[in-house]
PDB file of C-alpha atoms and ligand atoms in Angstrom:
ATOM      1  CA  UNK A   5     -12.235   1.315 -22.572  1.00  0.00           C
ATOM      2  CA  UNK A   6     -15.926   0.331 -22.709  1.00  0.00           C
ATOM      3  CA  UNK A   7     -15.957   0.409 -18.550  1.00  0.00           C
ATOM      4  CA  UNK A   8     -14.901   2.495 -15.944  1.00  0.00           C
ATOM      5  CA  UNK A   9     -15.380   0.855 -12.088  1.00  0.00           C
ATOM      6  CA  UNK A  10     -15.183   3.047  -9.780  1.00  0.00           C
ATOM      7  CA  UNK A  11     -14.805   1.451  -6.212  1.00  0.00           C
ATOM      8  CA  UNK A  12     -14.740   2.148  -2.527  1.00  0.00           C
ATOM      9  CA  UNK A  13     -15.273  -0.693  -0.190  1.00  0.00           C
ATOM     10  CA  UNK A  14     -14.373  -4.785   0.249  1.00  0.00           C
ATOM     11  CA  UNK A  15     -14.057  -5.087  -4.324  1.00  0.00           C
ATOM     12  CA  UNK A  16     -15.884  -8.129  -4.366  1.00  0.00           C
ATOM     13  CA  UNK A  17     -18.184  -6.369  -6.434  1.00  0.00           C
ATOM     14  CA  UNK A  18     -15.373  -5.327  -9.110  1.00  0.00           C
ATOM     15  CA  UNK A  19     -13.897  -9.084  -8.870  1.00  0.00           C
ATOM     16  CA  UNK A  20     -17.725 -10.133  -9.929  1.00  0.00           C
ATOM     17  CA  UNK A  21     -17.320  -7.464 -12.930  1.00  0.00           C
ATOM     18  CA  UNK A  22     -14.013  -8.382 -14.379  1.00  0.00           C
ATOM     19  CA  UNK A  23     -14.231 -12.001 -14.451  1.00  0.00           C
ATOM     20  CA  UNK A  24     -14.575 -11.570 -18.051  1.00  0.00           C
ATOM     21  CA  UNK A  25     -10.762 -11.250 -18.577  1.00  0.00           C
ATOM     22  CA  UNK A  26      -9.120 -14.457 -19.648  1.00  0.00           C
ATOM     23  CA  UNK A  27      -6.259 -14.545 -17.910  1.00  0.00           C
ATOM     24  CA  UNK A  28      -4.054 -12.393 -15.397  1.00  0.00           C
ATOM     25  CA  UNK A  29      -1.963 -11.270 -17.907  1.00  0.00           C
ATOM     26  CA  UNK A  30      -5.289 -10.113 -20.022  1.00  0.00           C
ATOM     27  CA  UNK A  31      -6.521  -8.040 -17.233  1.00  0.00           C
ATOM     28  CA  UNK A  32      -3.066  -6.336 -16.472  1.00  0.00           C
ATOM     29  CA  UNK A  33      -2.875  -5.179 -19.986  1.00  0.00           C
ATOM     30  CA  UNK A  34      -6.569  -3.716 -19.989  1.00  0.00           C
ATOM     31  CA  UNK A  35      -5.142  -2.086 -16.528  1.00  0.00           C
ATOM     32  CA  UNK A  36      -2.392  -0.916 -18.004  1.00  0.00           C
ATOM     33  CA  UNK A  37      -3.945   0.456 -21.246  1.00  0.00           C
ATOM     34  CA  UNK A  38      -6.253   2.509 -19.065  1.00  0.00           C
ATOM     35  CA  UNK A  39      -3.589   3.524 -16.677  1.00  0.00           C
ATOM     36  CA  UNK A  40      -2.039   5.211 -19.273  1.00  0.00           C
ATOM     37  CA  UNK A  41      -4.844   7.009 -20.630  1.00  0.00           C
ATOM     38  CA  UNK A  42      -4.180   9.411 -17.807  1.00  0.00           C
ATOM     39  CA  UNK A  43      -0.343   9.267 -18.266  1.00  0.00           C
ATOM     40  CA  UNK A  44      -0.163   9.707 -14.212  1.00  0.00           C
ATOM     41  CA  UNK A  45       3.959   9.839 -12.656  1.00  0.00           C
ATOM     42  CA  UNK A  46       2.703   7.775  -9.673  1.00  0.00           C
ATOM     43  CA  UNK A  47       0.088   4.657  -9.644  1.00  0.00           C
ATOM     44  CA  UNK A  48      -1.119   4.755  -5.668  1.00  0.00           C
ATOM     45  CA  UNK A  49      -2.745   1.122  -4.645  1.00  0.00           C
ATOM     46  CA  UNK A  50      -5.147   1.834  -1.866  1.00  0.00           C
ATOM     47  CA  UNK A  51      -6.904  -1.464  -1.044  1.00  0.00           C
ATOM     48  CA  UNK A  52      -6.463  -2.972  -4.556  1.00  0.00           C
ATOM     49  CA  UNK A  53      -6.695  -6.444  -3.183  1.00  0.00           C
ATOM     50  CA  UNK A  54      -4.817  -7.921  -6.350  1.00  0.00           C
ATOM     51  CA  UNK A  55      -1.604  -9.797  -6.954  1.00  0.00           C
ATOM     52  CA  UNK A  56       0.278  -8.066 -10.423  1.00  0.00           C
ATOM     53  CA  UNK A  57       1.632  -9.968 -12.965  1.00  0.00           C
ATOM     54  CA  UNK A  58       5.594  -9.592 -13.309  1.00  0.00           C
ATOM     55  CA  UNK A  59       4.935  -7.545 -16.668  1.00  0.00           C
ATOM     56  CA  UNK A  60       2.603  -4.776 -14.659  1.00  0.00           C
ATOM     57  CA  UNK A  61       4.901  -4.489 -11.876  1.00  0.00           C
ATOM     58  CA  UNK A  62       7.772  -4.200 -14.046  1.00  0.00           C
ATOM     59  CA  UNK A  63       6.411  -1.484 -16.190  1.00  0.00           C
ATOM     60  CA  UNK A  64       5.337   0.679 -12.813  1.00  0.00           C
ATOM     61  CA  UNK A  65       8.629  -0.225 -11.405  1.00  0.00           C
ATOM     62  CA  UNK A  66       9.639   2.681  -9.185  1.00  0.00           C
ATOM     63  CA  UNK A  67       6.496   4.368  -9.415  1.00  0.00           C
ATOM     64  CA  UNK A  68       3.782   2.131  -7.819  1.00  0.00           C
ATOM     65  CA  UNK A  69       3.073   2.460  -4.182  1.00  0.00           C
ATOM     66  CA  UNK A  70       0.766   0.427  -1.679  1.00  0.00           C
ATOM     67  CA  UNK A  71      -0.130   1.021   1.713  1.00  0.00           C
ATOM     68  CA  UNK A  72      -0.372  -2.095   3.863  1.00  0.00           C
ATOM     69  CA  UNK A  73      -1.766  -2.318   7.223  1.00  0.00           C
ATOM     70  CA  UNK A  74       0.931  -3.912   9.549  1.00  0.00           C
ATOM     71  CA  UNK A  75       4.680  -2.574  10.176  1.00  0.00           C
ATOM     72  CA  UNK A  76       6.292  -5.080   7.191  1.00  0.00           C
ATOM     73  CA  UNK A  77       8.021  -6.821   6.523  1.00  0.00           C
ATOM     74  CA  UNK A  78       5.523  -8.183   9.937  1.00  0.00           C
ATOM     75  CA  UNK A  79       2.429  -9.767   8.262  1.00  0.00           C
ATOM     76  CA  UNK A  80       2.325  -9.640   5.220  1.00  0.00           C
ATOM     77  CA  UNK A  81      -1.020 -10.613   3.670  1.00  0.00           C
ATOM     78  CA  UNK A  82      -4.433 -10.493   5.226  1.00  0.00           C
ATOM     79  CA  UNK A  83      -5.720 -10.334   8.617  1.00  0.00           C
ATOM     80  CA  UNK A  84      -3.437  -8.361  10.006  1.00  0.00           C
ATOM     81  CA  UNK A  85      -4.820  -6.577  12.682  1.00  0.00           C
ATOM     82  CA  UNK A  86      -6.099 -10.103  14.379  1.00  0.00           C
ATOM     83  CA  UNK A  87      -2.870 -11.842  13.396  1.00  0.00           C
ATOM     84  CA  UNK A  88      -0.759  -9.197  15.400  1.00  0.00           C
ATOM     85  CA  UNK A  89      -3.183  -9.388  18.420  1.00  0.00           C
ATOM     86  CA  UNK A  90      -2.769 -13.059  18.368  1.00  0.00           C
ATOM     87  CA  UNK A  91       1.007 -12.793  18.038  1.00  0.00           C
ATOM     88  CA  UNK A  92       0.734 -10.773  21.222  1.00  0.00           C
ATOM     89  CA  UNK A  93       3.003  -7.533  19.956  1.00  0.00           C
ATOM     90  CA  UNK A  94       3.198  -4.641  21.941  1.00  0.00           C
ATOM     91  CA  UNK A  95       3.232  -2.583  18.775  1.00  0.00           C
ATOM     92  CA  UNK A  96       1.648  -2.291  15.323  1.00  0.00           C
ATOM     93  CA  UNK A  97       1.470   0.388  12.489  1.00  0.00           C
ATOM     94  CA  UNK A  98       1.789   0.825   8.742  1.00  0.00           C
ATOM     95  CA  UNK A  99       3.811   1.076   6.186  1.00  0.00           C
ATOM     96  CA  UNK A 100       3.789   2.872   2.831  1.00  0.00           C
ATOM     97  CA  UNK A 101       6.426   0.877   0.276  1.00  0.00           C
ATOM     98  CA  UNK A 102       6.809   0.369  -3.361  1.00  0.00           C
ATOM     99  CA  UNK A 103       5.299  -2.651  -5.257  1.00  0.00           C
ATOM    100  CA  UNK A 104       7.873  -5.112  -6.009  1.00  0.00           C
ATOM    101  CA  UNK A 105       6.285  -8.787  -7.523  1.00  0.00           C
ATOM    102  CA  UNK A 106       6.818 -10.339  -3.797  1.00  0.00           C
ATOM    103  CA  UNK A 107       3.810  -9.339  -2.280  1.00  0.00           C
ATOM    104  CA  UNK A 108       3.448  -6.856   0.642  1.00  0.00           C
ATOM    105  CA  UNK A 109       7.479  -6.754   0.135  1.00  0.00           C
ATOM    106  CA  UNK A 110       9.233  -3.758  -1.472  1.00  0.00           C
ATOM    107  CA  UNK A 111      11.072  -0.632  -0.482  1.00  0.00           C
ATOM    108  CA  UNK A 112       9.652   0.929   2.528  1.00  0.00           C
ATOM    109  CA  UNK A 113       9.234   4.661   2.256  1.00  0.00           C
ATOM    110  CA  UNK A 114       7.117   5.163   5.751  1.00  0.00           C
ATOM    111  CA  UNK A 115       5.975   3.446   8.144  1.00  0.00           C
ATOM    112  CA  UNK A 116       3.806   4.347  11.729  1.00  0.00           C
ATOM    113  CA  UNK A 117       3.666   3.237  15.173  1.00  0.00           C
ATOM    114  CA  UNK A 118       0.524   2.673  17.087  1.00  0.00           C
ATOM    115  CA  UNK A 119       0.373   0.944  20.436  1.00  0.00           C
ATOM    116  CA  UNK A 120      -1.483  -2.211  21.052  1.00  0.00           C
ATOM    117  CA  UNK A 121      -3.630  -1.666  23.901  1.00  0.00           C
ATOM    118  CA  UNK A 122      -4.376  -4.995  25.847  1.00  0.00           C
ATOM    119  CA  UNK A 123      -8.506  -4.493  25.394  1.00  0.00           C
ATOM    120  CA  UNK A 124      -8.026  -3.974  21.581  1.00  0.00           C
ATOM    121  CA  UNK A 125      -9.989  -6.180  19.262  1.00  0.00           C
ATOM    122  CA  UNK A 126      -9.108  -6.326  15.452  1.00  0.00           C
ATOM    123  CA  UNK A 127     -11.890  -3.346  14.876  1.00  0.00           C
ATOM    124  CA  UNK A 128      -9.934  -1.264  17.145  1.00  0.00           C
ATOM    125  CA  UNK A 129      -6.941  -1.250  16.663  1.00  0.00           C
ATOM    126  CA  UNK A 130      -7.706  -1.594  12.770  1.00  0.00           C
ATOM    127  CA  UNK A 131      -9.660   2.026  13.388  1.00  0.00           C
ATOM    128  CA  UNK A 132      -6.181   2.996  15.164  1.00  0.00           C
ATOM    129  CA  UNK A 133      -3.761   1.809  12.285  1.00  0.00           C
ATOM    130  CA  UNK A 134      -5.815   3.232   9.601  1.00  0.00           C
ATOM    131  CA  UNK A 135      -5.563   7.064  11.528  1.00  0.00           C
ATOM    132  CA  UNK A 136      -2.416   6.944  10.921  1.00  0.00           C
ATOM    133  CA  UNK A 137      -2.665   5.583   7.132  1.00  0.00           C
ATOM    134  CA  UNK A 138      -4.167   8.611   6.079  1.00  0.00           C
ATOM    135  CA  UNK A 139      -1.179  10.786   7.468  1.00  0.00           C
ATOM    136  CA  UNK A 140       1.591   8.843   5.995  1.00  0.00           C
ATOM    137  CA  UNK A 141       0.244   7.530   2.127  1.00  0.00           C
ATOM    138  CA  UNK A 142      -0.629  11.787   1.469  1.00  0.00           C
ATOM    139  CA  UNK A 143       2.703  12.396   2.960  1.00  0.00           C
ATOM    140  CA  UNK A 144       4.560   9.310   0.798  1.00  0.00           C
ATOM    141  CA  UNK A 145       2.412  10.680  -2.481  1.00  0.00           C
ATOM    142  CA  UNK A 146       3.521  14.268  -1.457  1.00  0.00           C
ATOM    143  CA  UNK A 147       7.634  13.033  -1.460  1.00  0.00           C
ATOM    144  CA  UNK A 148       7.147  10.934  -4.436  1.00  0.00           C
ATOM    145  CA  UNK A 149       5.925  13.903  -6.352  1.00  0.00           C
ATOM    146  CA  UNK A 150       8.473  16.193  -5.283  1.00  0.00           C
ATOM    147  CA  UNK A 151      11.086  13.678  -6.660  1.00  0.00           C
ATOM    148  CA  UNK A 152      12.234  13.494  -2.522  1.00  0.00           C
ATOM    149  CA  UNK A 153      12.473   9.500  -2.557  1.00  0.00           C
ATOM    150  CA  UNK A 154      15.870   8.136  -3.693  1.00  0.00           C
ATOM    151  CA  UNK A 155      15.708   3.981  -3.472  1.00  0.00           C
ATOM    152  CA  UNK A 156      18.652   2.535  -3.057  1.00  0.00           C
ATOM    153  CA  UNK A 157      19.855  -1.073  -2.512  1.00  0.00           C
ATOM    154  CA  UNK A 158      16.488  -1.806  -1.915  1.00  0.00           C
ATOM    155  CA  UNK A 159      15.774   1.199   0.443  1.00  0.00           C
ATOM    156  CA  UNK A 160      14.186   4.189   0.731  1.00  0.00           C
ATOM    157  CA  UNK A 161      15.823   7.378   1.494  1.00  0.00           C
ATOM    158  CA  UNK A 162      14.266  10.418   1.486  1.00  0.00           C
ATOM    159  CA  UNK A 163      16.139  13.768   0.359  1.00  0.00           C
ATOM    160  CA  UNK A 164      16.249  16.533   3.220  1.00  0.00           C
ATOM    161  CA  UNK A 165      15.849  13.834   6.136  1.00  0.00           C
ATOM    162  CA  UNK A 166      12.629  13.849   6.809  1.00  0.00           C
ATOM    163  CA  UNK A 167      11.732  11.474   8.902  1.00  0.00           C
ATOM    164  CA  UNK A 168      10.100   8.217   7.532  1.00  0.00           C
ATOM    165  CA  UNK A 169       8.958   6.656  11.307  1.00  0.00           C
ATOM    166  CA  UNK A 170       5.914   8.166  12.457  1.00  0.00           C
ATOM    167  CA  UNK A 171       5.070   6.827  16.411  1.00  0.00           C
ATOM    168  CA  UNK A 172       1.715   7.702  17.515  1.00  0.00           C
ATOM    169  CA  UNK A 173       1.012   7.653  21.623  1.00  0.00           C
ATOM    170  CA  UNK A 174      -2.593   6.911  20.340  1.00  0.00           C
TER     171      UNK A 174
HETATM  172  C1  LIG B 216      -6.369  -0.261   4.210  1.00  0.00           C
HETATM  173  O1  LIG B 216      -6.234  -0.741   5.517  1.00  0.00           O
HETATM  174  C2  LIG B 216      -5.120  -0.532   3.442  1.00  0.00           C
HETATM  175  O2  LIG B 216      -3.975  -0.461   4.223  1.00  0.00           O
HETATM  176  C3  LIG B 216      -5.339  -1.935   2.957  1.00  0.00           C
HETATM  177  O3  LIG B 216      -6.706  -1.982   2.627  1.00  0.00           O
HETATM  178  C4  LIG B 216      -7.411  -1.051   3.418  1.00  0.00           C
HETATM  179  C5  LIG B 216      -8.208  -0.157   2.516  1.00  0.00           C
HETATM  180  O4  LIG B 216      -8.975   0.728   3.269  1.00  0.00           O
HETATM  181  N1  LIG B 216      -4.447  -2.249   1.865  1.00  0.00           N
HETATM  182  P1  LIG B 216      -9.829   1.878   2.548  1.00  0.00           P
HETATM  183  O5  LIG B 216     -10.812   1.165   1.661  1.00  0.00           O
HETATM  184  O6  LIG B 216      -8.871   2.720   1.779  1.00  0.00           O
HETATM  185  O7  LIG B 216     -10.463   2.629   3.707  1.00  0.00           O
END
């Protein structure tokens, strides 16, 4: 590995950096290879704006999460905070789920509630959504880790119960 990119923010900046790869399938490999330098059990997409190959997801299968801002399978995709004010839902949220190759799709191990407030504006209620993000991926992670999530027919139980809605008044 001759690069290491370490990223917080919008990674348009990375995108510039790894337009070097030939093809998707090139730069899932080098993703892969370097993955597995650190042999982790669970590969955690936060704001990895990147559709996987069939090959990557199927090697991660059942071990690679995302967190995506809406309450899926209600838009998918980008723009979700403005896309559910335009829709005009009362509620919005997140959900933790594993990667399958349909994007934004995939067993859904938790998901939270916020309410839409009429004088929200995408910043808002974006601000509101991602609260709640950063209670539920830690607790997801936390589950996964202690071998707690048990997917079946495409969904996600967790052992002991716990429960996998969170609904914030706020
Ligand atoms: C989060 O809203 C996440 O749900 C989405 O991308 C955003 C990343 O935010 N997939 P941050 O960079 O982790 O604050």
């Amino acid at each position: 590995m001759s690069i290491v990119v370490l990223i917080s923010g919008r990674g348009s900046n990375m995108q510039a950096l790894l337009r070097g790869f030939p093809s998707r399938e090139a730069f899932d490999a080098a993703l892969a290879h370097a993955i597995e330098g650190f042999a982790p059990r669970l590969v955690a997409l936060a704001g990895f704006m990147r559709v996987f190959t069939p090959g990557f997801v199927a090697r991660y299968a059942g071990r690679l999460l995302n967190i995506h801002p809406s309450l899926l399978p209600a838009f998918p995709g980008l723009d979700t905070h403005a896309r559910a004010l335009a829709a005009g839902v009362k509620t919005h949220g997140c959900t933790v789920h594993f990667v399958t190759e349909e994007l934004d799709h995939g067993p859904i191990v938790i998901q939270a509630e916020v309410p839409v407030r009429k004088d929200d504006s995408p910043e808002t209620l974006a601000a509101r959504v991602l609260r709640q993000e950063h209670i539920i991926y830690p607790r997801a992670a936390r589950w996964f880790l202690d071998d707690k999530l048990v997917i079946r027919d495409g969904k996600v139980r967790v052992k002991g119960n716990d429960a996998q809605l969170l609904v914030s008044p706020d």
